[in-house]
XYZ file of C-alpha atoms in Angstrom:
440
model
C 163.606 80.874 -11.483
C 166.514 80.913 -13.759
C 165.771 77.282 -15.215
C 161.667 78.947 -15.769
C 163.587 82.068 -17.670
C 165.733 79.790 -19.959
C 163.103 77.947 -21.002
C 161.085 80.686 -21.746
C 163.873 82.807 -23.706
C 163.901 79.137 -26.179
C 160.194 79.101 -26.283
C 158.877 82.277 -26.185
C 161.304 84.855 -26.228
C 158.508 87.693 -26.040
C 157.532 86.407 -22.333
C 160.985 86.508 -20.895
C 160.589 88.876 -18.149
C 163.596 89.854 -14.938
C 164.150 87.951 -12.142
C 163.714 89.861 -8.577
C 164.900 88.936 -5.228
C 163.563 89.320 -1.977
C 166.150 88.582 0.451
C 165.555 86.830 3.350
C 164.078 89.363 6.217
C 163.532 87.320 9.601
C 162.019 90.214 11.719
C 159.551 90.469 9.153
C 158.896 86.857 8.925
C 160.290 85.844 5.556
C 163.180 83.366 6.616
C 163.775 82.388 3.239
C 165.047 84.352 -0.092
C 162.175 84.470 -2.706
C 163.016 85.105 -6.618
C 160.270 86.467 -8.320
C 159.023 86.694 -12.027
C 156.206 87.022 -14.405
C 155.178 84.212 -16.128
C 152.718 84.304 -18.798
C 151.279 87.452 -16.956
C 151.189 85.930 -13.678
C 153.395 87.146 -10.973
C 155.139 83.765 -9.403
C 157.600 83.091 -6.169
C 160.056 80.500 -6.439
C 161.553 79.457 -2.604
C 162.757 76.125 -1.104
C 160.602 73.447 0.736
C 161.427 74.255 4.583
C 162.148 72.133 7.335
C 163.463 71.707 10.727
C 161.918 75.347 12.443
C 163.232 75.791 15.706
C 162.165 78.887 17.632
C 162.896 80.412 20.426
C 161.296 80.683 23.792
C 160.252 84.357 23.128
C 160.021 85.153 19.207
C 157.814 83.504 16.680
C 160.856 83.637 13.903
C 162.461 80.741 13.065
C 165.807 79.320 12.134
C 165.227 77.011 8.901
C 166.637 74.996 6.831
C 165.696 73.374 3.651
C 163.419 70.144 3.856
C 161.089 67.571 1.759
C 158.147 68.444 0.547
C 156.453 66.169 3.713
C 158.308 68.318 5.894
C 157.487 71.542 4.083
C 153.780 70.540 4.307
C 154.034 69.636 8.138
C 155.099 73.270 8.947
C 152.498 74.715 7.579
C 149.753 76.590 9.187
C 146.598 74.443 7.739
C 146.471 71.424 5.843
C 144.438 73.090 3.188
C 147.165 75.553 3.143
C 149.774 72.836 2.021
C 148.605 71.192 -1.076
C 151.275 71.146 -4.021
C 150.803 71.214 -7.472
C 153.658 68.687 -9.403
C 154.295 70.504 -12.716
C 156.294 67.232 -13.861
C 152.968 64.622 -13.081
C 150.610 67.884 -13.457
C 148.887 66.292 -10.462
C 148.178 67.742 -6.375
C 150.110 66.657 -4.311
C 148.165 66.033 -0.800
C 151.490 65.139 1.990
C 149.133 65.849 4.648
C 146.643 63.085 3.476
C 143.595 65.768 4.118
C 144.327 68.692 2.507
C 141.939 68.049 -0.129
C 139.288 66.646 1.738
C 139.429 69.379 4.065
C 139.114 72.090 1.192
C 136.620 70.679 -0.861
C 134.302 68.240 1.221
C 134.717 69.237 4.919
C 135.613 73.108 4.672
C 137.407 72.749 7.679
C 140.776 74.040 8.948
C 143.015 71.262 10.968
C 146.143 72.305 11.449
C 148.938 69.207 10.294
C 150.003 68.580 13.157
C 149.318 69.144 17.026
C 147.184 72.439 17.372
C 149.431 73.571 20.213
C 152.882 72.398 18.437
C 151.908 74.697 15.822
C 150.306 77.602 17.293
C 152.889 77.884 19.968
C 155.482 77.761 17.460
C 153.867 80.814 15.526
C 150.657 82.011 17.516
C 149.786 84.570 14.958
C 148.413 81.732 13.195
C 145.438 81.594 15.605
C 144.020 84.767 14.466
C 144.792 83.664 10.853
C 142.670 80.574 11.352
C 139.959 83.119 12.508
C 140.314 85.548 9.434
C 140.806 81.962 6.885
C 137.918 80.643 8.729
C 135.514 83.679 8.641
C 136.318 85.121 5.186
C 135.493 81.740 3.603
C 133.043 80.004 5.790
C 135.009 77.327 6.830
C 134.787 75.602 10.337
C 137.317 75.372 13.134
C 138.253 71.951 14.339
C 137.859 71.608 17.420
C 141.370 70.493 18.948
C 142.353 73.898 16.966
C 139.816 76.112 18.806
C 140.581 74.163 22.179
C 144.444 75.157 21.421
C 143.403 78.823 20.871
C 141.463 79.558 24.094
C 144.428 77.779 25.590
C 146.472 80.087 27.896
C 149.602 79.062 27.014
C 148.709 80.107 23.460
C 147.112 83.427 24.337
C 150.402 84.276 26.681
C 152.396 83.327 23.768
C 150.688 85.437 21.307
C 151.358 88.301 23.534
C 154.518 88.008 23.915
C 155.992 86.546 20.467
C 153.724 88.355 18.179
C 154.393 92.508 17.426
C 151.366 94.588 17.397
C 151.848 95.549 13.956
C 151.198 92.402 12.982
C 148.410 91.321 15.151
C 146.369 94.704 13.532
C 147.558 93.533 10.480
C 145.547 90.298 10.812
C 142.648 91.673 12.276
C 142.134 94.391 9.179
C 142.045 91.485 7.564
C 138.677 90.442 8.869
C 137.571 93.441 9.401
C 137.056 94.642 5.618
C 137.891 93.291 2.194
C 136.330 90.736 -0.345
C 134.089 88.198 1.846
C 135.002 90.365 5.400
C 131.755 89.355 8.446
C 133.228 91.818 11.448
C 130.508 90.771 13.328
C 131.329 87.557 12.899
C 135.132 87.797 13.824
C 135.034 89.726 16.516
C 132.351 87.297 18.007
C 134.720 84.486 17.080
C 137.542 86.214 18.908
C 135.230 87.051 21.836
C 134.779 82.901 21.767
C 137.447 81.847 21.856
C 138.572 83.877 24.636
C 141.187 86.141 22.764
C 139.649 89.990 23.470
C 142.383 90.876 25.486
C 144.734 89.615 23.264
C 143.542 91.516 20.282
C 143.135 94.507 21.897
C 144.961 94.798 25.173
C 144.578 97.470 28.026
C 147.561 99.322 28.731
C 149.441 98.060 31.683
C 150.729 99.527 35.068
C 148.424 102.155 35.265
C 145.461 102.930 37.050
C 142.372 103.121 35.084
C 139.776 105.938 36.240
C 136.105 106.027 34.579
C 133.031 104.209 34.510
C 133.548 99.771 34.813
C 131.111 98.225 33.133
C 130.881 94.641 34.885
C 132.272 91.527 31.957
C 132.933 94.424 29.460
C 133.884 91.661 26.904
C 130.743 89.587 27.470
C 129.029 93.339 27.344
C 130.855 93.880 24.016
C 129.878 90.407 22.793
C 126.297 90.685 23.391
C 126.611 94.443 21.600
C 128.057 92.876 18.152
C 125.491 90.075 18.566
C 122.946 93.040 17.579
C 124.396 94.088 14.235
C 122.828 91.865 11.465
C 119.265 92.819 12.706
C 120.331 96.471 13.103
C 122.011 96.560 9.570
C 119.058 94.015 8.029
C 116.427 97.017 9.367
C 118.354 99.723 8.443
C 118.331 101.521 4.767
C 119.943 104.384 3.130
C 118.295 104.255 -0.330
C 119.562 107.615 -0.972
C 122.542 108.703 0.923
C 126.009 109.734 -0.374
C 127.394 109.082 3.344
C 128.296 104.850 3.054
C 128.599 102.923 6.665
C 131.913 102.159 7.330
C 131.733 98.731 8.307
C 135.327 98.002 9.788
C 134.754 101.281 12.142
C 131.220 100.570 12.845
C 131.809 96.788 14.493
C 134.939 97.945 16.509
C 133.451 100.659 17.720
C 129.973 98.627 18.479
C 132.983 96.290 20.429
C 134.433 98.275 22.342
C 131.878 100.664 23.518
C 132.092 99.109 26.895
C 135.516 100.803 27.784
C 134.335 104.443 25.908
C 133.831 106.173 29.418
C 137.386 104.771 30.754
C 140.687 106.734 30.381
C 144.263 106.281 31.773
C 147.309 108.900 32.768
C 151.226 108.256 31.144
C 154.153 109.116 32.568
C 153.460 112.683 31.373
C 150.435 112.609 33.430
C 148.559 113.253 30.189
C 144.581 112.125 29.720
C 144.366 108.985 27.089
C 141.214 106.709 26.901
C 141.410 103.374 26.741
C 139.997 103.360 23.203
C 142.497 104.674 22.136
C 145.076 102.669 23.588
C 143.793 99.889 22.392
C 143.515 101.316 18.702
C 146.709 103.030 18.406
C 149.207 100.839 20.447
C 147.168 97.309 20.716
C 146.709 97.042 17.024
C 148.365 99.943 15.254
C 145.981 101.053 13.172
C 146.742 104.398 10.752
C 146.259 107.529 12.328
C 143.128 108.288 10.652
C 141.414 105.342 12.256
C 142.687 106.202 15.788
C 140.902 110.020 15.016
C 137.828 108.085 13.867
C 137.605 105.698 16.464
C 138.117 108.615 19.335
C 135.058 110.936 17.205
C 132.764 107.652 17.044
C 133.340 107.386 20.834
C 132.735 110.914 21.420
C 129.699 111.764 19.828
C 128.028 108.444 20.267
C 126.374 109.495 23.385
C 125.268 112.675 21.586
C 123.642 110.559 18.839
C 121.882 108.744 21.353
C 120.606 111.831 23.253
C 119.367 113.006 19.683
C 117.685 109.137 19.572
C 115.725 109.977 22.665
C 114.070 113.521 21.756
C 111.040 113.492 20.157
C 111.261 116.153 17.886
C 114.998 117.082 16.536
C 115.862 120.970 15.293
C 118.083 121.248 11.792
C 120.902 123.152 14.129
C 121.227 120.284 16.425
C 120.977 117.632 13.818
C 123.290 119.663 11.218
C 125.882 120.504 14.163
C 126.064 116.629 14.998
C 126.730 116.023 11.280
C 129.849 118.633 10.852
C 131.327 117.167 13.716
C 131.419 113.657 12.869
C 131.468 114.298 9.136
C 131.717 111.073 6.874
C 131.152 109.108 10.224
C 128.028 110.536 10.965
C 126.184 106.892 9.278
C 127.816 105.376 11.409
C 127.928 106.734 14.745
C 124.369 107.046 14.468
C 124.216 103.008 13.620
C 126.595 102.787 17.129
C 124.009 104.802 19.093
C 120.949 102.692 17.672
C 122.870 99.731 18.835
C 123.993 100.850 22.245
C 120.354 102.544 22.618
C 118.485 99.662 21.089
C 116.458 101.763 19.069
C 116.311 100.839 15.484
C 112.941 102.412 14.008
C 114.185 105.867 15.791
C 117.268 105.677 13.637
C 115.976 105.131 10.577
C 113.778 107.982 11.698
C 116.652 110.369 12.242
C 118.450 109.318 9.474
C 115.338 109.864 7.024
C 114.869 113.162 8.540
C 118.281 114.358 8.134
C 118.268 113.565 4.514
C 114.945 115.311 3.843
C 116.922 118.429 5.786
C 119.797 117.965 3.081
C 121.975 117.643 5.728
C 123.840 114.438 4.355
C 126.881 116.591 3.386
C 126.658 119.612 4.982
C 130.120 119.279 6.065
C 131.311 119.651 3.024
C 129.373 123.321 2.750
C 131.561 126.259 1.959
C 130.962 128.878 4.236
C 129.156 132.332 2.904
C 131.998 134.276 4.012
C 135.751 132.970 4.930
C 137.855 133.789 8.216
C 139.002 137.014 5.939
C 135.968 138.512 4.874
C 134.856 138.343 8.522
C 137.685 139.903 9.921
C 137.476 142.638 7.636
C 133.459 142.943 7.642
C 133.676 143.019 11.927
C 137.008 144.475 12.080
C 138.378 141.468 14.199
C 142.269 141.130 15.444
C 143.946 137.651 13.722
C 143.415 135.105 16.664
C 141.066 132.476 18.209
C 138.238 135.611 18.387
C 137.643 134.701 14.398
C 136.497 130.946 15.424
C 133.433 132.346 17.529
C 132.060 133.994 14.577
C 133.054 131.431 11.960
C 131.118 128.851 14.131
C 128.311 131.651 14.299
C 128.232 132.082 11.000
C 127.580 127.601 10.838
C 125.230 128.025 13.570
C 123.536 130.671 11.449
C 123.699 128.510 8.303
C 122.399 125.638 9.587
C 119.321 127.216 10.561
C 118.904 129.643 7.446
C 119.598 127.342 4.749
C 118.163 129.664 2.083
C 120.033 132.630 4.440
C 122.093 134.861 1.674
C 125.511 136.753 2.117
C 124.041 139.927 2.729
C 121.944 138.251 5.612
C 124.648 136.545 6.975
C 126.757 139.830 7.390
C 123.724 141.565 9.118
C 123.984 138.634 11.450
C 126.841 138.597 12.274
C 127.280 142.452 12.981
C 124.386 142.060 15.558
C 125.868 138.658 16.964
C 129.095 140.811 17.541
C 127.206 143.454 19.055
C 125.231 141.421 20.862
C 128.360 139.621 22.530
C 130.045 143.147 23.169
C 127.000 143.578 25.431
C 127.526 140.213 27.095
C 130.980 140.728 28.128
C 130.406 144.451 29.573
C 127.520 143.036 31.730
C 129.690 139.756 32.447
C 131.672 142.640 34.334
C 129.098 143.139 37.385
C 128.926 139.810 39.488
C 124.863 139.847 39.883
C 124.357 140.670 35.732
C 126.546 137.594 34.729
C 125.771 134.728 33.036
C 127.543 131.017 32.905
C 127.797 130.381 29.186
C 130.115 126.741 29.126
C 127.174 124.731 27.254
C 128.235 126.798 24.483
C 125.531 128.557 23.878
C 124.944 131.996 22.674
C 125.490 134.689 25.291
C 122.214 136.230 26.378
C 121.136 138.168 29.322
C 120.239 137.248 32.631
C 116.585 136.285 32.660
C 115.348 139.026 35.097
């Protein structure tokens, strides 16, 4: 890097830029330090050829020292992946003797040398032959997918490779320029590494509903989404389908109904688990994963009815808010009902109930404390989701309406609770409906 600078200060003085360092970081995976520099506008690494990796029984880091450019190009993960450009000759260099061919005539990916040499050395390069492979259409040899479904692979990947990283990977597939999640995950499901990707937490007991080959369940579930997705069209909608949520979640619906106990004896589902601690995926994607798996029976319930109310519809849309696309794609695809969707879907757009999430309510927690003269405490959330209920049904509905409404909802509840009082006058409200009288 500091040859590339001096040259540049006697050539072109105006394109002489710093030199950085990136020190070498082994739990992170960068065994070597990196200078880097702009040249010309383009941001460039400068490292040593590597050689001579020897890694341990349980880490995928390396100790390394530097090599030839044949032994550089041996190490790496695909032969594609290890082509060289000469600046002296101004010519590729090809060590592996198939880089090329592989890249331009077979679009294949062959590791350099023995499938399980290298994948056992690193394993995380199994899934990175699965993102490589799937983001630009390139086939698998097959001693490299017969290495993969391996066991002794799989176990190693579990045990050498963090979490952080494995997520890292799969995010990879799952969205981006040239991303096909269906794809992937099918390609993971193939080759036998489900469990791998997304584990199930271990030494526990498991409570819930077992679907029987959950994985092979999950498979045939993904296998659905091109049709679904071809069939399926939001001409007008401001909601997009998240795709990346929308295949997991179509993945792992299987395991939706199952949940687990920690140490604390608290409630997780599995879902979770495997979103937050298999891959470690950002918070918000472990909140939209859980609503998706919530709400996806509702969706399908909604799928089923033959007429749908703006209250029900509208209610299902606050909830899962810029999700609601797709949890209604999930429950098409776990209820197999594609024309109903695009029924429900065209229906709640004529309703204007695409954003109504986003609605500001007529009057805020405030004005309805002072208007009902309400202590500060949970009491304000029953009229506050009143007042929604309200809304959703009297689109039109103005402030002064609203307040009227509200003064006979609170009324109407003060009634409730003095006859909830007498054993024979009271009435079981947990659906969370309304309270009303006793039907005499």
């Amino acid at each position: 890097a500091t040859m590339v600078q001096t040259y540049l200060k006697e050539t072109n003085p105006s394109e002489v830029h710093k030199v950085g360092v990136i020190a070498a970081n082994p739990s992170q995976s960068k065994h070597l330090e990196t200078a880097t520099m702009v040249v010309y506008g383009i941001e460039c690494d400068f490292c040593n050829l590597r050689a001579q990796e020897v890694y341990t029984e349980d880490s995928r880091i390396p100790t390394t020292v530097f090599g030839t450019p044949l032994e550089d190009a041996q190490r790496r993960d695909f032969c594609c992946n290890a082509l060289f450009w000469n600046l002296r000759t101004r010519h590729i260099e090809d060590w592996t003797g198939r880089g090329l061919q592989d890249l331009l005539q077979g679009k294949i990916l062959v590791t350099p040398l023995d499938p399980f040499t290298t994948f056992y050395d690193d394993p995380l390069r199994v899934l990175r032959a699965i993102r490589f492979a799937i983001r630009f259409d390139f086939a698998l040899d097959k001693n490299l997918e017969e290495a993969s479904a391996s066991k002794k692979i799989q176990d190693a990947l579990m045990l050498k490779v963090s979490r952080e990283r494995v997520g890292k990977e799969l995010d990879g597939m799952l969205c981006g320029k040239g991303a096909k999640p269906h794809l992937a995950l099918l390609t993971i499901h193939r080759l036998g590494l489900s469990e791998c990707v997304f584990p199930l937490p271990t030494n526990v007991e498991i409570q819930g509903e077992t679907v029987p080959d959950p994985w092979g369940r999950a498979s045939a579930l993904v296998q659905k989404i091109p049709a679904a997705l071809e069939g399926f069209q939001t001409p007008d909608g401001k909601t997009p389908l998240d795709t990346k949520m929308f295949a997991m979640a179509v993945f792992l619906l299987p395991f939706r109904s199952q949940s687990y106990k920690d140490r604390k004896s608290k409630n997780h589902s599995i879902v979770e688990y495997m979103i937050k601690d298999g891959i470690k995926f950002k918070n918000k994607d472990v909140a939209g994963m859980l609503l998706l798996m919530e709400y996806v029976d509702k969706f399908v319930d909604l799928l089923k009815k033959s007429e749908m109310s703006r209250l029900e519809a509208g209610l299902l849309v606050r909830a899962t808010k810029d999700l609601w696309v797709t949890c209604l794609l999930v429950a098409m695809i776990q209820n197999d009902t594609e024309t109903k969707a695009q029924e429900v879907y065209n229906r709640i757009m004529e309703m204007n109930l695409d954003l109504c999430w986003k609605d500001r309510p007529l009057l805020d927690g405030r004005a309805v404390i002072q208007l009902l003269g309400l202590p500060k405490g949970p009491i304000v959330s029953t009229y506050l989701a009143e007042q929604v209920r309200w809304t959703l049904e009297n689109p039109n509905g103005t402030k002064e309406e609203c307040r009227v409404h509200l003064q006979a909802f609170k009324e109407q509840v003060e009634v409730s609770c003095k006859k909830r009082s007498s054993p024979n006058d009271r009435v079981n409200d947990d659906d969370g409906n309304r309270p009303h009288k006793k039907a005499q």
